[in-house]
């Protein structure tokens, strides 16, 4: 029998994602054996520092790409928001799955919503994007770093290290932790990260055989939205070292894309938006990036990166 090997991080959420794709592939190709190779990445191991200080979300991807390059695995499944905007040479995204909930989730044992938090309440998040938007709306809150997998973050909340934490809604829903979500934070309140809620399937670029096998897993509307969002982030040199958000939706045959760049302290937040036909997803992302850049986003990003380099 022919075999397909999926490489995945070993966290509960990553394994759920890998098993989801495994089930889809087994349904499509019953003559294949589809197995999963679990790995621990640097991003999973270094938990005492924020991602922006240790090299970014690429630390969750690097070891998996090595397994693709040396032939131990045929494909890697990622939360697409964790995939660097520019892939290393020799790798390609073969498919984007149908997007799940793109929103951030408010999680708290004591409070029903962000607006209910008293001054000085401690809120945990791993994301500069979330932190900047929170600080802009609620400057009275105490925003602190929060690392670890979903279960680790929930445990820290339950140990009362935080009054509330902000997580991606999709991750909680995939792990059947719906009851932990006190409320969704809508894009109008906190714009999501590029690709949030969507799964990306990565392959070695020369694997045309895998590209063909994975084609049925590509969800065209989600892929167009993610392409626009990633093009925006890429054009601005986006990484987790900069508070940057991008979120697109399909309206009839058009894409509506919103973008955001901010200082981490929330003191200044720039936004821009535009619409274009779906076939121009990449160009739309670059156009909204230019609107932001013309408004001063590039100087803001350069300043944030320079400050981070001196920390």
Coordinates of N, CA and C in Angstrom, one line a residue, residues 32-162:
X32 N -4.5 4.3 0.5 CA -3.3 4.8 1.1 C -3.3 4.6 2.6
X33 N -2.2 4.3 3.2 CA -2.0 4.4 4.7 C -1.5 5.8 5.0
X34 N -2.2 6.5 5.9 CA -1.9 7.9 6.3 C -1.5 7.9 7.7
X35 N -0.2 8.2 8.0 CA 0.2 8.2 9.4 C 0.8 9.6 9.8
X36 N 1.0 9.7 11.1 CA 1.4 11.0 11.7 C 2.8 10.9 12.4
X37 N 3.7 11.7 12.1 CA 5.0 11.8 12.7 C 4.9 13.0 13.7
X38 N 5.0 12.8 15.0 CA 4.9 13.9 16.0 C 6.3 14.4 16.3
X39 N 6.4 15.7 16.4 CA 7.7 16.3 16.8 C 7.5 17.4 17.8
X40 N 8.6 17.7 18.6 CA 8.6 18.8 19.5 C 9.5 19.9 18.8
X41 N 9.0 21.1 18.7 CA 9.8 22.2 18.1 C 10.4 23.1 19.1
X42 N 11.3 23.9 18.7 CA 11.9 24.9 19.6 C 10.9 25.8 20.2
X43 N 9.9 26.2 19.4 CA 8.8 27.1 19.9 C 8.1 26.4 21.0
X44 N 8.0 25.1 21.0 CA 7.3 24.4 22.1 C 8.2 24.3 23.4
X45 N 9.5 24.3 23.2 CA 10.4 24.1 24.3 C 10.8 25.4 25.1
X46 N 10.8 26.5 24.4 CA 11.2 27.8 25.0 C 10.0 28.5 25.4
X47 N 9.6 28.4 26.7 CA 8.4 29.0 27.2 C 8.6 30.2 28.1
X48 N 9.8 30.5 28.4 CA 10.1 31.6 29.4 C 10.3 33.0 28.8
X49 N 10.2 33.0 27.4 CA 10.3 34.3 26.7 C 9.2 34.4 25.7
X50 N 8.9 35.6 25.3 CA 7.8 35.8 24.3 C 8.4 35.5 22.9
X51 N 7.5 35.1 22.0 CA 8.0 34.7 20.7 C 8.7 35.8 20.0
X52 N 8.3 37.0 20.2 CA 9.0 38.1 19.5 C 10.4 38.3 19.9
X53 N 10.8 37.7 21.1 CA 12.1 37.8 21.6 C 13.0 36.6 21.2
X54 N 12.4 35.5 20.7 CA 13.2 34.3 20.5 C 13.2 33.9 19.0
X55 N 12.7 34.8 18.1 CA 12.8 34.5 16.7 C 11.5 34.3 16.0
X56 N 10.4 34.4 16.7 CA 9.1 34.4 16.0 C 8.5 33.0 15.8
X57 N 7.4 33.0 15.2 CA 6.6 31.8 15.0 C 7.2 30.8 14.1
X58 N 8.2 31.2 13.4 CA 9.0 30.2 12.5 C 9.6 29.1 13.4
X59 N 9.7 29.3 14.7 CA 10.3 28.3 15.6 C 9.3 27.1 15.7
X60 N 8.1 27.3 15.3 CA 7.1 26.2 15.4 C 7.1 25.4 14.1
X61 N 7.9 25.8 13.1 CA 7.8 25.3 11.8 C 9.1 24.6 11.3
X62 N 10.2 25.1 11.8 CA 11.5 24.8 11.3 C 11.8 23.3 11.3
X63 N 11.6 22.6 12.4 CA 11.8 21.2 12.5 C 10.9 20.4 11.6
X64 N 9.7 20.8 11.4 CA 8.8 20.1 10.5 C 9.2 20.2 9.1
X65 N 9.8 21.4 8.7 CA 10.3 21.6 7.4 C 11.5 20.7 7.1
X66 N 12.3 20.5 8.1 CA 13.5 19.6 8.0 C 13.0 18.2 7.7
X67 N 11.9 17.7 8.3 CA 11.3 16.4 8.1 C 10.8 16.3 6.6
X68 N 10.2 17.4 6.1 CA 9.8 17.4 4.7 C 11.0 17.4 3.8
X69 N 12.0 18.1 4.1 CA 13.2 18.2 3.2 C 13.9 16.9 3.1
X70 N 14.0 16.1 4.2 CA 14.8 14.9 4.2 C 14.0 13.7 3.9
X71 N 12.6 13.9 3.6 CA 11.8 12.8 3.1 C 11.2 12.0 4.2
X72 N 11.4 12.3 5.5 CA 10.7 11.6 6.6 C 9.2 11.8 6.5
X73 N 8.8 12.9 6.0 CA 7.3 13.3 5.9 C 7.0 13.8 4.6
X74 N 5.7 13.7 4.2 CA 5.2 14.2 2.9 C 4.5 15.6 3.0
X75 N 4.0 15.9 4.1 CA 3.3 17.1 4.3 C 3.3 17.5 5.8
X76 N 3.2 18.8 6.0 CA 3.1 19.4 7.4 C 1.8 20.1 7.5
X77 N 1.1 20.0 8.6 CA -0.1 20.8 8.9 C 0.1 21.8 9.9
X78 N -0.2 23.1 9.6 CA 0.0 24.2 10.5 C -1.2 25.0 10.7
X79 N -1.3 25.7 11.8 CA -2.2 26.9 11.9 C -1.5 27.9 11.0
X80 N -2.2 28.3 10.0 CA -1.5 29.2 9.0 C -1.0 30.5 9.6
X81 N -1.6 30.9 10.7 CA -1.2 32.2 11.3 C 0.2 32.0 12.0
X82 N 0.6 30.7 12.1 CA 2.0 30.4 12.7 C 3.0 30.3 11.6
X83 N 2.7 30.4 10.4 CA 3.6 30.1 9.3 C 4.2 31.5 8.8
X84 N 5.5 31.6 8.8 CA 6.1 32.9 8.4 C 5.6 33.3 7.0
X85 N 5.6 34.6 6.8 CA 5.0 35.2 5.6 C 5.8 34.8 4.4
X86 N 7.1 34.6 4.5 CA 7.9 34.2 3.4 C 8.5 32.8 3.8
X87 N 8.1 31.8 3.0 CA 8.6 30.4 3.2 C 10.0 30.3 2.8
X88 N 10.8 29.5 3.5 CA 12.2 29.2 3.0 C 12.1 28.6 1.6
X89 N 13.2 28.8 0.9 CA 13.3 28.3 -0.5 C 13.2 26.8 -0.4
X90 N 12.4 26.2 -1.3 CA 12.2 24.8 -1.4 C 11.0 24.3 -0.8
X91 N 10.1 25.2 -0.2 CA 8.9 24.8 0.4 C 7.7 25.6 -0.2
X92 N 6.5 25.0 -0.1 CA 5.3 25.6 -0.7 C 4.1 25.3 0.1
X93 N 3.1 26.2 0.1 CA 1.8 25.9 0.6 C 1.0 25.2 -0.5
X94 N 0.5 23.9 -0.2 CA -0.2 23.2 -1.2 C -1.7 23.4 -1.1
X95 N -2.2 23.7 0.1 CA -3.6 23.8 0.3 C -3.9 24.7 1.6
X96 N -5.0 25.4 1.5 CA -5.6 26.1 2.7 C -6.9 25.5 3.0
X97 N -7.1 24.9 4.2 CA -8.4 24.3 4.5 C -9.5 25.4 4.8
X98 N -10.7 24.9 4.8 CA -11.8 25.9 5.1 C -11.6 26.5 6.5
X99 N -11.8 27.8 6.5 CA -11.5 28.6 7.7 C -12.5 28.3 8.8
X100 N -12.0 28.1 10.0 CA -12.9 28.0 11.2 C -13.1 29.4 11.7
X101 N -13.6 29.5 13.0 CA -13.8 30.8 13.6 C -12.5 31.7 13.6
X102 N -12.6 32.8 13.0 CA -11.3 33.7 12.9 C -11.2 34.6 14.1
X103 N -12.1 34.6 15.0 CA -12.1 35.6 16.1 C -11.2 35.2 17.3
X104 N -10.8 36.2 18.1 CA -10.2 36.0 19.4 C -11.3 35.7 20.4
X105 N -10.9 34.9 21.4 CA -11.9 34.6 22.4 C -11.5 35.2 23.8
X106 N -12.5 35.7 24.5 CA -12.3 36.2 25.9 C -12.5 35.0 26.8
X107 N -11.5 34.7 27.7 CA -11.6 33.5 28.6 C -11.4 34.0 30.0
X108 N -12.3 33.8 30.9 CA -12.1 34.3 32.3 C -13.0 33.5 33.2
X109 N -12.6 33.2 34.4 CA -13.4 32.5 35.3 C -14.3 33.4 36.2
X110 N -14.0 34.7 36.1 CA -14.6 35.7 37.0 C -15.4 36.8 36.3
X111 N -15.1 37.1 35.0 CA -15.6 38.2 34.3 C -16.3 37.7 33.0
X112 N -17.3 38.4 32.6 CA -18.1 38.0 31.4 C -17.6 38.6 30.1
X113 N -16.9 39.7 30.3 CA -16.4 40.4 29.0 C -15.3 41.3 29.4
X114 N -14.5 41.7 28.4 CA -13.4 42.7 28.6 C -13.9 43.9 29.3
X115 N -15.0 44.4 28.9 CA -15.5 45.7 29.5 C -15.8 45.6 30.9
X116 N -16.0 44.4 31.5 CA -16.2 44.2 32.9 C -15.0 44.1 33.7
X117 N -13.8 44.1 33.1 CA -12.6 44.0 33.9 C -12.3 45.3 34.6
X118 N -12.0 45.2 35.9 CA -11.6 46.4 36.6 C -10.2 46.9 36.3
X119 N -9.9 48.2 36.6 CA -8.6 48.7 36.4 C -7.6 47.9 37.1
X120 N -6.5 47.6 36.4 CA -5.4 46.8 37.0 C -5.6 45.3 36.8
X121 N -6.7 44.9 36.3 CA -6.9 43.4 36.0 C -5.8 42.9 35.1
X122 N -5.3 41.7 35.4 CA -4.2 41.1 34.6 C -4.8 40.3 33.5
X123 N -4.4 40.6 32.3 CA -4.9 39.9 31.1 C -3.7 39.3 30.4
X124 N -3.7 38.0 30.1 CA -2.6 37.3 29.4 C -2.8 37.1 28.0
X125 N -1.8 37.3 27.2 CA -1.8 37.1 25.7 C -0.4 36.8 25.2
X126 N -0.3 36.0 24.3 CA 1.1 35.7 23.7 C 1.3 36.7 22.5
X127 N 0.3 37.5 22.1 CA 0.4 38.2 20.8 C 0.5 39.7 21.0
X128 N 1.5 40.3 20.3 CA 1.6 41.7 20.3 C 0.5 42.4 19.6
X129 N -0.1 41.7 18.6 CA -1.3 42.2 17.9 C -2.4 42.4 18.9
X130 N -2.7 41.3 19.7 CA -3.8 41.4 20.7 C -3.5 42.5 21.7
X131 N -2.2 42.5 22.2 CA -1.8 43.4 23.2 C -2.0 44.8 22.8
X132 N -1.6 45.2 21.6 CA -1.7 46.6 21.2 C -3.2 47.0 21.1
X133 N -4.0 46.1 20.5 CA -5.4 46.5 20.4 C -6.1 46.6 21.8
X134 N -5.7 45.7 22.7 CA -6.3 45.7 24.0 C -5.8 47.0 24.7
X135 N -4.6 47.4 24.6 CA -4.1 48.6 25.3 C -4.7 49.8 24.7
X136 N -5.0 49.8 23.4 CA -5.6 51.0 22.8 C -7.1 51.2 23.3
X137 N -7.8 50.1 23.5 CA -9.2 50.2 24.0 C -9.3 50.2 25.5
X138 N -8.4 49.5 26.2 CA -8.5 49.4 27.7 C -7.2 49.7 28.3
X139 N -6.7 51.0 28.3 CA -5.4 51.3 28.8 C -5.3 51.0 30.3
X140 N -6.4 50.9 31.0 CA -6.3 50.6 32.5 C -6.0 49.2 32.8
X141 N -5.9 48.3 31.8 CA -5.6 46.9 32.1 C -4.1 46.6 32.2
X142 N -3.8 45.5 32.9 CA -2.4 45.1 33.0 C -2.2 43.9 32.1
X143 N -1.6 44.2 30.9 CA -1.4 43.1 29.9 C -0.1 42.4 30.1
X144 N -0.1 41.1 30.3 CA 1.2 40.4 30.6 C 1.3 39.2 29.6
X145 N 2.6 38.8 29.3 CA 2.9 37.7 28.4 C 2.3 36.4 28.9
X146 N 1.9 35.5 28.0 CA 1.3 34.2 28.3 C 1.8 33.2 27.2
X147 N 2.6 32.3 27.6 CA 3.1 31.3 26.6 C 2.6 29.9 27.0
X148 N 2.9 28.9 26.1 CA 2.5 27.5 26.4 C 1.3 27.1 25.5
X149 N 1.1 25.8 25.5 CA -0.1 25.3 24.7 C -1.4 25.7 25.3
X150 N -2.5 25.4 24.7 CA -3.8 25.9 25.2 C -4.1 25.4 26.6
X151 N -3.8 24.1 26.9 CA -4.0 23.6 28.2 C -3.2 24.3 29.3
X152 N -1.9 24.6 28.9 CA -1.0 25.3 29.9 C -1.6 26.7 30.2
X153 N -2.0 27.4 29.1 CA -2.6 28.7 29.3 C -3.8 28.7 30.2
X154 N -4.7 27.7 30.0 CA -5.9 27.6 30.8 C -5.6 27.3 32.2
X155 N -4.6 26.5 32.4 CA -4.1 26.1 33.8 C -3.7 27.4 34.5
X156 N -2.9 28.2 33.8 CA -2.4 29.4 34.5 C -3.5 30.4 34.8
X157 N -4.6 30.4 34.0 CA -5.7 31.2 34.3 C -6.4 30.6 35.6
X158 N -6.6 29.3 35.6 CA -7.2 28.6 36.7 C -6.5 28.7 38.0
X159 N -5.1 28.9 37.9 CA -4.3 29.1 39.1 C -4.3 30.6 39.5
X160 N -5.2 31.4 38.9 CA -5.4 32.8 39.2 C -4.1 33.6 39.0
X161 N -3.2 33.2 38.0 CA -2.1 34.1 37.7 C -2.6 35.2 36.8
X162 N -3.8 35.0 36.2 CA -4.4 36.1 35.3 C -5.9 36.2 35.7

